[in-house]
Short mmCIF file of C-alpha atoms and ligand atoms in Angstrom, two decimals:
data_model
loop_
_atom_site.label_atom_id
_atom_site.label_comp_id
_atom_site.label_asym_id
_atom_site.label_seq_id
_atom_site.Cartn_x
_atom_site.Cartn_y
_atom_site.Cartn_z
CA MET A 108 85.68 123.73 97.55
CA ALA A 109 85.81 127.09 98.26
CA GLU A 110 89.01 128.00 95.78
CA LYS A 111 86.80 126.69 93.47
CA THR A 112 84.26 129.22 93.50
CA ILE A 113 83.99 132.23 90.97
CA LEU A 114 81.63 135.74 91.50
CA VAL A 115 80.36 135.76 88.81
CA THR A 116 78.69 139.53 88.30
CA GLY A 117 76.57 139.66 85.14
CA GLY A 118 76.34 135.60 84.89
CA ALA A 119 72.51 135.93 83.48
CA GLY A 120 73.47 137.82 80.79
CA TYR A 121 74.95 136.90 77.18
CA VAL A 122 78.63 136.54 78.04
CA GLY A 123 78.95 135.62 81.78
CA SER A 124 76.33 133.20 81.11
CA HIS A 125 77.99 131.27 78.67
CA VAL A 126 80.90 131.64 81.17
CA CYS A 127 79.39 130.07 84.10
CA LYS A 128 78.90 127.05 82.40
CA ALA A 129 82.54 127.55 80.87
CA LEU A 130 83.29 127.24 84.49
CA ALA A 131 81.09 124.58 85.65
CA ARG A 132 82.29 122.53 82.70
CA ALA A 133 86.08 123.18 84.18
CA GLY A 134 85.06 122.22 87.51
CA PHE A 135 84.67 125.73 89.49
CA THR A 136 81.24 126.60 91.24
CA PRO A 137 80.03 129.65 89.31
CA VAL A 138 77.96 132.59 91.97
CA THR A 139 75.84 134.21 89.54
CA TYR A 140 75.34 138.41 91.16
CA ASP A 141 73.13 139.88 88.81
CA ASN A 142 69.74 142.64 89.05
CA LEU A 143 68.54 140.98 85.99
CA ILE A 144 67.48 144.64 84.16
CA ARG A 145 69.28 142.74 80.68
CA GLY A 146 70.04 139.26 82.19
CA HIS A 147 66.74 136.39 82.21
CA ARG A 148 66.82 133.93 85.44
CA ALA A 149 66.14 130.71 82.40
CA LEU A 150 69.90 131.68 81.96
CA VAL A 151 71.86 131.26 85.25
CA LYS A 152 71.96 127.21 85.25
CA TRP A 153 74.82 126.26 86.74
CA GLY A 154 75.77 128.29 89.98
CA PRO A 155 73.11 129.97 92.20
CA LEU A 156 72.25 133.23 91.79
CA VAL A 157 71.92 136.19 94.03
CA ILE A 158 69.68 138.93 93.00
CA GLY A 159 71.62 143.03 93.37
CA ASP A 160 72.62 145.58 92.67
CA VAL A 161 75.95 145.42 90.92
CA CYS A 162 76.25 148.96 92.45
CA ASP A 163 76.06 147.85 96.30
CA ALA A 164 79.41 147.22 97.97
CA ASN A 165 77.91 145.73 100.91
CA GLY A 166 75.84 143.33 99.29
CA LEU A 167 78.60 141.91 96.80
CA ALA A 168 80.79 141.71 100.20
CA GLU A 169 78.22 140.29 101.95
CA VAL A 170 78.13 137.11 98.97
CA MET A 171 82.09 137.37 98.84
CA ALA A 172 81.46 136.33 102.68
CA GLN A 173 79.25 133.47 102.76
CA HIS A 174 80.89 131.84 99.34
CA ARG A 175 84.72 133.07 99.53
CA PRO A 176 85.14 133.39 96.18
CA ALA A 177 88.83 132.72 94.54
CA ALA A 178 88.25 135.51 92.14
CA VAL A 179 85.76 137.60 90.61
CA MET A 180 84.54 137.80 87.06
CA HIS A 181 82.93 141.03 86.77
CA PHE A 182 80.63 141.14 83.22
CA ALA A 183 77.84 143.71 84.19
CA ALA A 184 76.98 146.99 83.19
CA LEU A 185 75.33 148.74 80.40
CA THR A 186 75.89 147.83 76.93
CA VAL A 187 74.24 149.40 74.55
CA VAL A 188 76.32 152.59 72.65
CA GLY A 189 73.62 154.44 71.06
CA GLU A 190 71.62 154.13 75.40
CA SER A 191 75.05 155.48 76.64
CA VAL A 192 74.62 158.74 74.68
CA LEU A 193 71.23 159.26 75.77
CA TYR A 194 71.38 158.18 79.39
CA PRO A 195 75.61 158.53 79.81
CA GLU A 196 75.06 159.51 83.33
CA GLY A 197 73.38 155.85 84.07
CA TYR A 198 76.38 153.99 81.58
CA LEU A 199 79.02 156.31 84.35
CA ARG A 200 77.54 155.06 87.02
CA THR A 201 77.02 151.06 86.62
CA ASN A 202 80.04 150.33 84.47
CA VAL A 203 82.03 152.58 86.57
CA GLY A 204 80.69 152.75 90.08
CA GLY A 205 79.48 148.95 89.99
CA THR A 206 83.29 148.87 89.16
CA ALA A 207 84.35 150.80 92.13
CA ALA A 208 81.71 148.57 94.41
CA VAL A 209 82.93 145.33 92.75
CA LEU A 210 86.69 146.72 94.53
CA THR A 211 85.32 147.70 97.62
CA ALA A 212 83.83 144.46 98.73
CA MET A 213 87.00 143.00 97.08
CA ARG A 214 89.33 144.32 99.89
CA LYS A 215 86.49 144.09 102.50
CA GLN A 216 87.14 140.55 101.96
CA ASN A 217 90.31 139.50 100.58
CA VAL A 218 89.16 139.22 97.49
CA SER A 219 92.44 139.73 95.09
CA ARG A 220 91.95 138.95 91.85
CA ILE A 221 89.56 139.99 88.70
CA ILE A 222 88.84 139.56 85.06
CA VAL A 223 86.65 142.43 83.54
CA SER A 224 85.14 142.72 80.07
CA GLY A 225 86.60 145.40 78.11
CA THR A 226 85.81 146.74 74.51
CA ALA A 227 87.33 147.23 71.11
CA ALA A 228 85.16 150.45 71.99
CA VAL A 229 88.04 152.30 74.21
CA TYR A 230 89.91 152.95 71.27
CA SER A 231 90.69 155.94 68.39
CA THR A 232 88.62 155.77 65.60
CA LEU A 233 90.99 156.10 63.50
CA ALA A 234 93.31 153.33 65.76
CA PRO A 235 94.45 151.04 61.78
CA SER A 236 93.25 147.88 61.71
CA PRO A 237 94.76 145.52 62.91
CA ILE A 238 93.97 147.33 66.82
CA THR A 239 96.72 146.61 69.36
CA GLU A 240 96.80 146.87 72.58
CA ASP A 241 98.79 149.69 72.56
CA ALA A 242 96.63 151.30 69.77
CA PRO A 243 95.97 155.05 70.53
CA ILE A 244 92.79 154.70 73.33
CA ALA A 245 90.01 157.51 72.61
CA PRO A 246 86.44 156.11 73.14
CA ALA A 247 84.13 157.25 70.75
CA ASN A 248 80.77 157.37 72.66
CA PRO A 249 79.83 157.61 76.72
CA TYR A 250 80.13 153.44 76.78
CA GLY A 251 83.51 153.44 75.79
CA ASP A 252 84.11 156.41 78.35
CA SER A 253 82.68 154.58 80.79
CA LYS A 254 84.83 151.46 79.99
CA LEU A 255 87.81 153.75 79.65
CA ALA A 256 87.66 154.31 83.47
CA MET A 257 86.96 150.40 84.51
CA GLU A 258 90.39 150.23 83.10
CA LYS A 259 91.70 153.57 84.98
CA LEU A 260 89.98 152.42 88.14
CA LEU A 261 91.80 148.81 88.05
CA GLY A 262 94.85 149.98 87.00
CA GLU A 263 95.11 152.18 90.07
CA SER A 264 93.09 149.66 92.40
CA GLY A 265 96.05 147.43 93.64
CA PHE A 266 94.13 143.66 92.67
CA GLY A 267 95.68 141.10 90.37
CA HIS A 268 93.46 142.04 87.23
CA VAL A 269 93.07 140.88 83.71
CA ILE A 270 91.20 143.08 81.16
CA LEU A 271 89.70 141.32 78.10
CA ARG A 272 88.90 143.47 75.53
CA TYR A 273 86.53 141.83 73.04
CA PHE A 274 85.56 142.62 69.52
CA ASN A 275 82.15 141.55 68.33
CA ALA A 276 81.19 138.49 70.19
CA ALA A 277 78.90 136.37 68.75
CA GLY A 278 77.36 132.64 68.20
CA ALA A 279 76.21 130.83 71.34
CA ASP A 280 75.97 127.24 73.56
CA PRO A 281 76.04 125.02 70.73
CA GLU A 282 74.05 122.57 72.91
CA THR A 283 72.09 125.82 72.86
CA GLU A 284 71.33 125.32 76.94
CA THR A 285 72.09 129.34 77.16
CA GLY A 286 72.49 132.00 73.85
CA GLU A 287 72.39 135.62 73.26
CA TRP A 288 69.26 137.35 74.59
CA HIS A 289 69.71 141.24 74.55
CA GLU A 290 66.49 143.37 74.81
CA PRO A 291 67.04 145.33 72.46
CA GLU A 292 68.97 143.43 70.69
CA THR A 293 71.47 146.21 68.95
CA HIS A 294 74.09 142.86 66.88
CA LEU A 295 74.26 142.39 64.08
CA VAL A 296 74.08 138.71 64.35
CA PRO A 297 71.31 137.59 65.36
CA ASN A 298 68.94 140.72 63.80
CA VAL A 299 69.57 138.95 60.53
CA LEU A 300 68.83 135.45 62.00
CA ARG A 301 66.03 137.00 63.69
CA ALA A 302 65.40 138.41 60.47
CA ALA A 303 65.91 135.54 58.97
CA ALA A 304 63.69 132.83 60.97
CA GLY A 305 60.81 135.44 60.29
CA ILE A 306 60.57 137.10 64.27
CA GLY A 307 62.25 140.21 63.49
CA PRO A 308 62.23 143.30 61.72
CA THR A 309 63.59 143.49 57.72
CA LEU A 310 67.55 143.83 58.73
CA LYS A 311 68.89 147.62 58.40
CA MET A 312 72.75 147.48 56.69
CA PHE A 313 73.53 150.78 57.62
CA GLY A 314 75.96 152.35 54.87
CA ASP A 315 76.73 150.56 51.42
CA ASP A 316 79.41 152.77 50.30
CA TYR A 317 82.76 152.03 52.95
CA PRO A 318 85.97 152.49 51.65
CA THR A 319 86.22 148.06 52.37
CA PRO A 320 86.30 145.58 49.33
CA ASP A 321 82.16 145.35 48.85
CA GLY A 322 81.03 148.69 50.71
CA THR A 323 79.53 147.59 54.17
CA CYS A 324 81.98 147.99 57.65
CA VAL A 325 84.22 145.00 58.55
CA ARG A 326 83.62 143.49 61.97
CA ASP A 327 86.05 140.92 63.83
CA TYR A 328 83.25 138.88 64.45
CA ILE A 329 83.96 136.39 67.98
CA HIS A 330 82.35 132.99 69.25
CA VAL A 331 81.29 133.23 72.35
CA ASN A 332 82.12 130.58 73.93
CA ASP A 333 85.93 131.44 72.74
CA ILE A 334 85.46 134.32 74.54
CA ALA A 335 84.49 132.41 77.78
CA ALA A 336 87.77 130.13 77.31
CA ALA A 337 90.14 133.46 77.92
CA HIS A 338 88.15 133.70 80.75
CA LEU A 339 89.71 130.56 81.73
CA LEU A 340 92.93 130.97 80.45
CA ALA A 341 93.14 134.40 81.97
CA LEU A 342 92.30 132.76 85.84
CA LYS A 343 94.50 130.41 85.35
CA HIS A 344 97.63 133.42 84.34
CA LEU A 345 96.55 135.55 87.89
CA GLU A 346 97.80 132.47 89.55
CA SER A 347 101.56 133.37 88.47
CA GLN A 348 101.79 136.81 87.54
CA THR A 349 100.29 140.12 89.48
CA GLY A 350 99.72 142.90 88.40
CA GLY A 351 97.10 144.52 85.20
CA HIS A 352 97.04 142.92 81.77
CA ILE A 353 94.83 143.93 78.81
CA PHE A 354 94.48 141.29 75.83
CA ASN A 355 92.51 141.86 72.54
CA LEU A 356 90.72 139.45 72.35
CA GLY A 357 88.97 138.88 68.90
CA THR A 358 90.32 136.03 65.92
CA GLY A 359 92.22 138.84 63.83
CA THR A 360 90.35 138.37 60.86
CA GLY A 361 87.52 140.81 59.55
CA HIS A 362 84.24 140.77 57.70
CA SER A 363 81.88 142.27 55.88
CA VAL A 364 78.36 143.31 57.17
CA ARG A 365 77.22 142.11 53.82
CA GLU A 366 79.16 138.87 54.44
CA VAL A 367 77.50 137.89 57.43
CA ILE A 368 74.59 138.44 55.51
CA ASP A 369 75.38 135.69 52.76
CA THR A 370 77.18 132.85 55.44
CA ALA A 371 73.55 133.74 56.98
CA ARG A 372 71.35 132.91 54.04
CA ARG A 373 73.82 129.87 53.43
CA VAL A 374 73.40 128.46 57.34
CA THR A 375 70.27 128.77 57.43
CA GLY A 376 68.37 128.25 53.53
CA LYS A 377 66.02 130.95 54.51
CA PRO A 378 66.03 134.97 52.10
CA ILE A 379 66.95 137.42 54.41
CA PRO A 380 65.03 140.71 53.41
CA VAL A 381 67.42 143.82 53.18
CA THR A 382 67.25 147.93 53.30
CA VAL A 383 70.18 149.81 52.86
CA GLU A 384 69.92 152.66 55.18
CA PRO A 385 72.51 155.22 55.76
CA ARG A 386 75.55 155.73 57.41
CA ARG A 387 75.68 155.37 61.73
CA PRO A 388 77.51 158.74 63.11
CA GLY A 389 80.76 156.81 64.21
CA ASP A 390 80.63 154.15 63.03
CA VAL A 391 84.42 153.59 61.61
CA PRO A 392 84.94 151.02 58.25
CA VAL A 393 87.32 148.85 59.38
CA LEU A 394 87.73 147.42 63.16
CA VAL A 395 89.80 144.28 63.61
CA ALA A 396 92.18 142.19 66.27
CA ASP A 397 95.50 141.77 66.99
CA PRO A 398 95.58 139.12 68.78
CA ALA A 399 98.76 138.30 69.19
CA ARG A 400 99.55 139.84 73.21
CA ALA A 401 96.75 137.09 73.96
CA MET A 402 97.77 134.43 72.09
CA LYS A 403 101.09 134.60 73.61
CA ALA A 404 100.79 134.91 77.18
CA LEU A 405 97.87 132.83 77.37
CA GLY A 406 98.26 130.37 75.09
CA TRP A 407 94.15 131.61 74.17
CA GLU A 408 93.23 130.76 70.13
CA ALA A 409 89.92 131.97 68.66
CA ARG A 410 88.56 128.70 66.67
CA ALA A 411 85.20 129.19 65.82
CA SER A 412 84.98 130.66 61.94
CA LEU A 413 82.35 133.02 61.21
CA GLU A 414 80.10 130.23 59.36
CA GLN A 415 80.21 128.13 63.08
CA GLN A 416 79.33 131.04 64.82
CA VAL A 417 75.51 131.96 62.92
CA THR A 418 75.04 127.87 62.48
CA ASP A 419 75.07 128.06 67.16
CA ALA A 420 73.13 131.22 67.28
CA TRP A 421 70.81 130.13 64.48
CA ARG A 422 70.75 127.29 66.58
CA TRP A 423 69.25 128.99 69.31
CA VAL A 424 67.61 130.92 68.15
CA GLN A 425 65.35 128.27 66.38
CA LYS A 426 64.69 126.52 69.76
CA SER A 427 64.44 129.75 71.85
CA GLN A 428 62.64 131.71 69.63
CA VAL A 429 64.24 135.25 70.66
N1 NAD B 678 77.65 141.76 74.04
C1 NAD B 678 79.48 142.09 72.70
O1 NAD B 678 79.56 142.19 71.69
C2 NAD B 678 80.78 143.10 74.32
C3 NAD B 678 81.41 143.35 73.73
C4 NAD B 678 82.83 143.97 74.01
C5 NAD B 678 82.69 144.11 75.76
N2 NAD B 678 81.22 143.72 76.21
C6 NAD B 678 81.14 143.17 77.62
O2 NAD B 678 81.24 142.25 77.85
C7 NAD B 678 80.07 141.94 79.61
C8 NAD B 678 78.98 141.63 78.54
O3 NAD B 678 78.48 141.56 77.95
P1 NAD B 678 76.83 141.00 77.53
O4 NAD B 678 76.59 141.33 75.25
O5 NAD B 678 76.80 140.27 78.19
O6 NAD B 678 75.32 142.47 77.69
P2 NAD B 678 73.73 141.62 78.89
O7 NAD B 678 73.78 142.82 78.57
O8 NAD B 678 73.73 139.81 78.32
O9 NAD B 678 74.42 141.28 80.49
C9 NAD B 678 75.02 142.29 81.00
C10 NAD B 678 74.42 141.76 82.78
O10 NAD B 678 74.63 142.74 83.37
C11 NAD B 678 73.52 143.12 84.13
N3 NAD B 678 73.43 144.07 85.44
C12 NAD B 678 73.52 145.09 84.56
N4 NAD B 678 73.57 146.64 85.11
C13 NAD B 678 73.19 145.02 86.23
C14 NAD B 678 73.69 145.89 87.45
N5 NAD B 678 72.98 147.61 87.70
N6 NAD B 678 73.49 145.26 88.52
C15 NAD B 678 73.68 143.75 88.53
N7 NAD B 678 73.56 143.65 87.54
C16 NAD B 678 73.86 143.79 86.18
C17 NAD B 678 72.62 142.71 83.48
O11 NAD B 678 71.18 141.97 84.27
C18 NAD B 678 73.24 140.97 82.42
O12 NAD B 678 72.04 140.19 82.45
C19 NAD B 678 79.67 144.15 79.17
O13 NAD B 678 80.67 144.54 80.39
C20 NAD B 678 80.11 144.26 77.99
O14 NAD B 678 80.43 145.22 78.23
C21 NAD B 678 80.33 142.92 74.35
#
């Protein structure tokens, strides 16, 4: 029984809650550890919730002593790039200090495996797409800095670990039991759909003069359930592999902001008001993953198209009105 328990930090958040559902489906008990600063109690449906700060190593150790998890999946983090510029010390405290606390608690309780949320924000803005894991690393903001410091800490920790560098997570549970619920929401797909549903402001498109086919930025959107599937495969990977492993999670195909908006218009059947704003500093024209390493080592593949991601996200927005 104990072997089937996974400690999920940040399990009340967007990606974490989808992973909890996938874990439960696979026969695991996900124990969520979250302070609900950005997450939601209502999204914790597949196992117990322990409310606590991820920087509290003693609190984490107590939960590990009680539940004896086979591994930790670590999602708890602050994730808003713009906020990280204004509040870098908070990002360092939560994203690096929180990871340090998780590792301290693991050492104390003899938990030896961890899977963490990395991000494409660690790559240099000069790295050409498609981006492999060996592309130049040079985060462009404090959020990316904090995630890179987290990676370094893991590398030095001696624990068996997998770092999954997500590109742009999108979509929602097709059964609408959970979905994307950020406040503030900074991601394109939910903001396009909020505009379509009339519950969000007019969509701002930042820059239409980039050197891309339609002038708008191109990103690699990946269904949150494809990300969840990779976490289960990463867990399996750590049963037979020691050391540290880094994988990109993306589809390998880019879609422009205009394509996302057009897809949303088609899926929702609604008009989506858009204004064109100046470019945002730090946005690169194209950011697309090369997911070959994860495909080869984990036997993983992103399955859901952009259309599917927008369809599932739209169902969630209609039901939840968030
Ligand atoms: N959403 C994306 O597109 C994306 C892309 C790349 C990487 N990531 C990474 O994936 C992870 C999950 O992202 P998300 O979009 O689900 O974010 P989210 O904000 O929905 O979830 C993060 C969760 O962590 C919790 N948390 C934050 N600070 C905490 C603290 N001090 N103590 C305890 N819990 C705390 C929040 O309450 C929330 O439930 C993050 O580590 C993020 O950096 C996300």
